[in-house]
């Protein structure tokens, strides 16, 4: 008898999704799907609105990474109106973006992912959560909660809001940074860096190393990667060129404005989520596990793989260690977590680097903006991957069309493949239990969707 | 006494749950006093047995249920109904739940047109809108109280962590949370001079202020000629001593919804502007004043309205 296993809701992830796994008569995996269940239609309802308002609207695409949408949008609006922010404005935007990355990585690693590792994939579901960690290691839980709060508070005190920000404005930033604010932020970011270095060591030695047996195998697939680098090939999050790498390690760099020449979006009729793929490889789209076509991944592992180096010292050292162990490009899906901790260190170091730049307290924060007709692409690296917003505007500077490729969606095809791989590997002859189903979800959770 | 908590997010962005997590250190004693029975962002309770029937949604019994997001598809409606059945007290957490929030901006278009637009962008392969195993969309985005009984309304996009913490603590202590009666302006320290610009400006240049001084020395942004929705928006975002956007020197856009649940932010604002002698015809995209409160039939597709008139 054929059965379908359904896992719903997917938990400890941001979105709304369900996994279905079809078993054949022998009880082995015949097919599987990761369904995205909702759709909100931002591309439609921002139409007709004054473009300068859009950065305050598209934040609601995601409450976990609103700064990313805010800033990708502000960059797209800048491009529509033909304006660039003054250096201080650009520094302030990047600072907020990398600081938002810090908060996000602490949230994902400790609140969402770590329970699987610290408490174990087979722990009862009533224990396997942040509440379980609160009970098992209250000191760690308190420290994590305090760091998360500190990160959000620093952003909120300086920029008004941490969730659904408003301080990025077309032409620059809405308020300058005072000397006192700079000092407080420096102090806070030093504390966060200290914690990040602890988190990297703790995560590597106490958490991930204990799972050597699955680190490289669970949900493992072979794909290409997409991320952002500067002209020296250093990892970048706020701006730079896109780098699209094939599974064999060869790559092409291109300006974000050219994304349409490289990326198309595939649609399956069982999911509201689109699946971006690399059209420029000219091999078509296929999620076949043995012969995937056009499939690339984004998010931390991708950025760690595509960059030649990282521009800050502690993160660079961690990158070298990572490469010695896993090569380039590393393909193990759970390695996303390790890469996430390296990025956590980078974002703290980068925040301090930006704060050390004296221009950051300058007065010239925003250029005047003349709304008008145009077309613009804005991009940043969001925690979940390369985020692209493109708008066109009419002569009043109101939106006439929009296209958005959201970080998570790049990984939808790969997540489907990782689910298939993990399910095929773990479910045999109709045998499965809660621990096995949770391991399949762990393959998805690594992508932090 | 053991107070159980269940939480769900529907047509939402997860920002409300993140705000809950931002309670910080105070969250841990709260989590220790509450027993979480269902909260998909943080814990692994599933709707049903994996091999069981797919339509069954079961949520454990709880004294308090938090629901963020409005309702826009059949699946979200089922989850809401299951939450209502399981929870003694149901809280609409966030403006999406109380008034539709940003996703209800779609209500200005027929849903089918919106789906078509999303699946025909420049990079999308030519396809039909997915319709197999994807829950059908409703005709528009609804607030929770349009679909079920809601006991407590907690607007904000997202509600400030201090507000969420207070409501949970009050609940644990057996107190009824006090409803908001203040507007954003009531919590705003900016300087009012009584002199306003006659025309409204787009926010394409920054406000006038001295960055070394507090916001108390900045002239009210509405007086400076920016559309600031403070007068018609529920207060609560101002835990740092000033409304959150004002702190960033940016005008309010109304994200806590109207001061009284049933009020209309757009009509309220237009009345206010007229009484101050401001020419509201200078506003582009007037409907955008309902960008957070487009449920309850406030925002509608243009065509339908033309037909009605
Ligand atoms: S109210 Fe705001 S923060 Fe909450 S779910 Fe809706 S959009 Fe997100
Ligand atoms: S209109 Fe805006 S700036 Fe003026 S008092 Fe109200 S909230 Fe403050
Ligand atoms: S000032 Fe207005 S838009 Fe800003 S957070 Fe407060 S209520 Fe929301």
mmCIF file of N, CA and C and ligand atoms in Angstrom, chain B residues 184-185 188 190 192 220-222 228 230-231 246, ligand 2:
data_model
loop_
_atom_site.group_PDB
_atom_site.id
_atom_site.type_symbol
_atom_site.label_atom_id
_atom_site.label_comp_id
_atom_site.label_asym_id
_atom_site.label_seq_id
_atom_site.Cartn_x
_atom_site.Cartn_y
_atom_site.Cartn_z
ATOM 1 N N UNK B 184 -0.330 58.017 19.293
ATOM 2 C CA UNK B 184 1.122 58.182 19.200
ATOM 3 C C UNK B 184 1.500 59.616 19.588
ATOM 4 N N UNK B 185 0.719 60.596 19.122
ATOM 5 C CA UNK B 185 1.013 61.999 19.478
ATOM 6 C C UNK B 185 1.029 62.203 20.994
ATOM 7 N N UNK B 188 4.375 61.606 22.251
ATOM 8 C CA UNK B 188 5.453 62.199 21.448
ATOM 9 C C UNK B 188 5.951 63.505 22.064
ATOM 10 N N UNK B 190 7.834 65.857 20.689
ATOM 11 C CA UNK B 190 8.263 66.931 19.785
ATOM 12 C C UNK B 190 7.578 68.261 20.118
ATOM 13 N N UNK B 192 5.432 71.444 19.540
ATOM 14 C CA UNK B 192 4.332 71.913 18.690
ATOM 15 C C UNK B 192 4.311 73.436 18.761
ATOM 16 N N UNK B 220 7.369 69.294 15.602
ATOM 17 C CA UNK B 220 6.458 68.216 15.184
ATOM 18 C C UNK B 220 6.565 67.998 13.675
ATOM 19 N N UNK B 221 6.669 66.740 13.271
ATOM 20 C CA UNK B 221 6.894 66.446 11.849
ATOM 21 C C UNK B 221 5.691 66.799 10.984
ATOM 22 N N UNK B 222 4.500 66.701 11.551
ATOM 23 C CA UNK B 222 3.300 67.081 10.811
ATOM 24 C C UNK B 222 3.346 68.590 10.546
ATOM 25 N N UNK B 228 2.365 62.722 9.060
ATOM 26 C CA UNK B 228 2.674 61.922 10.239
ATOM 27 C C UNK B 228 1.358 61.412 10.794
ATOM 28 N N UNK B 230 0.646 60.026 13.512
ATOM 29 C CA UNK B 230 0.558 59.994 14.977
ATOM 30 C C UNK B 230 -0.810 60.305 15.557
ATOM 31 N N UNK B 231 -1.519 61.330 15.037
ATOM 32 C CA UNK B 231 -2.796 61.694 15.660
ATOM 33 C C UNK B 231 -3.837 60.579 15.614
ATOM 34 N N UNK B 246 9.745 58.376 15.422
ATOM 35 C CA UNK B 246 10.150 59.746 15.737
ATOM 36 C C UNK B 246 11.589 59.747 16.249
HETATM 37 S S1 LIG C 2 2.198 64.391 14.441
HETATM 38 FE FE1 LIG C 2 3.973 63.065 14.580
HETATM 39 S S2 LIG C 2 5.647 64.396 15.194
HETATM 40 FE FE2 LIG C 2 3.772 65.499 15.574
HETATM 41 S S3 LIG C 2 3.290 65.060 17.688
HETATM 42 FE FE3 LIG C 2 2.214 63.537 16.491
HETATM 43 S S4 LIG C 2 3.611 61.817 16.380
HETATM 44 FE FE4 LIG C 2 4.815 63.570 17.078
#
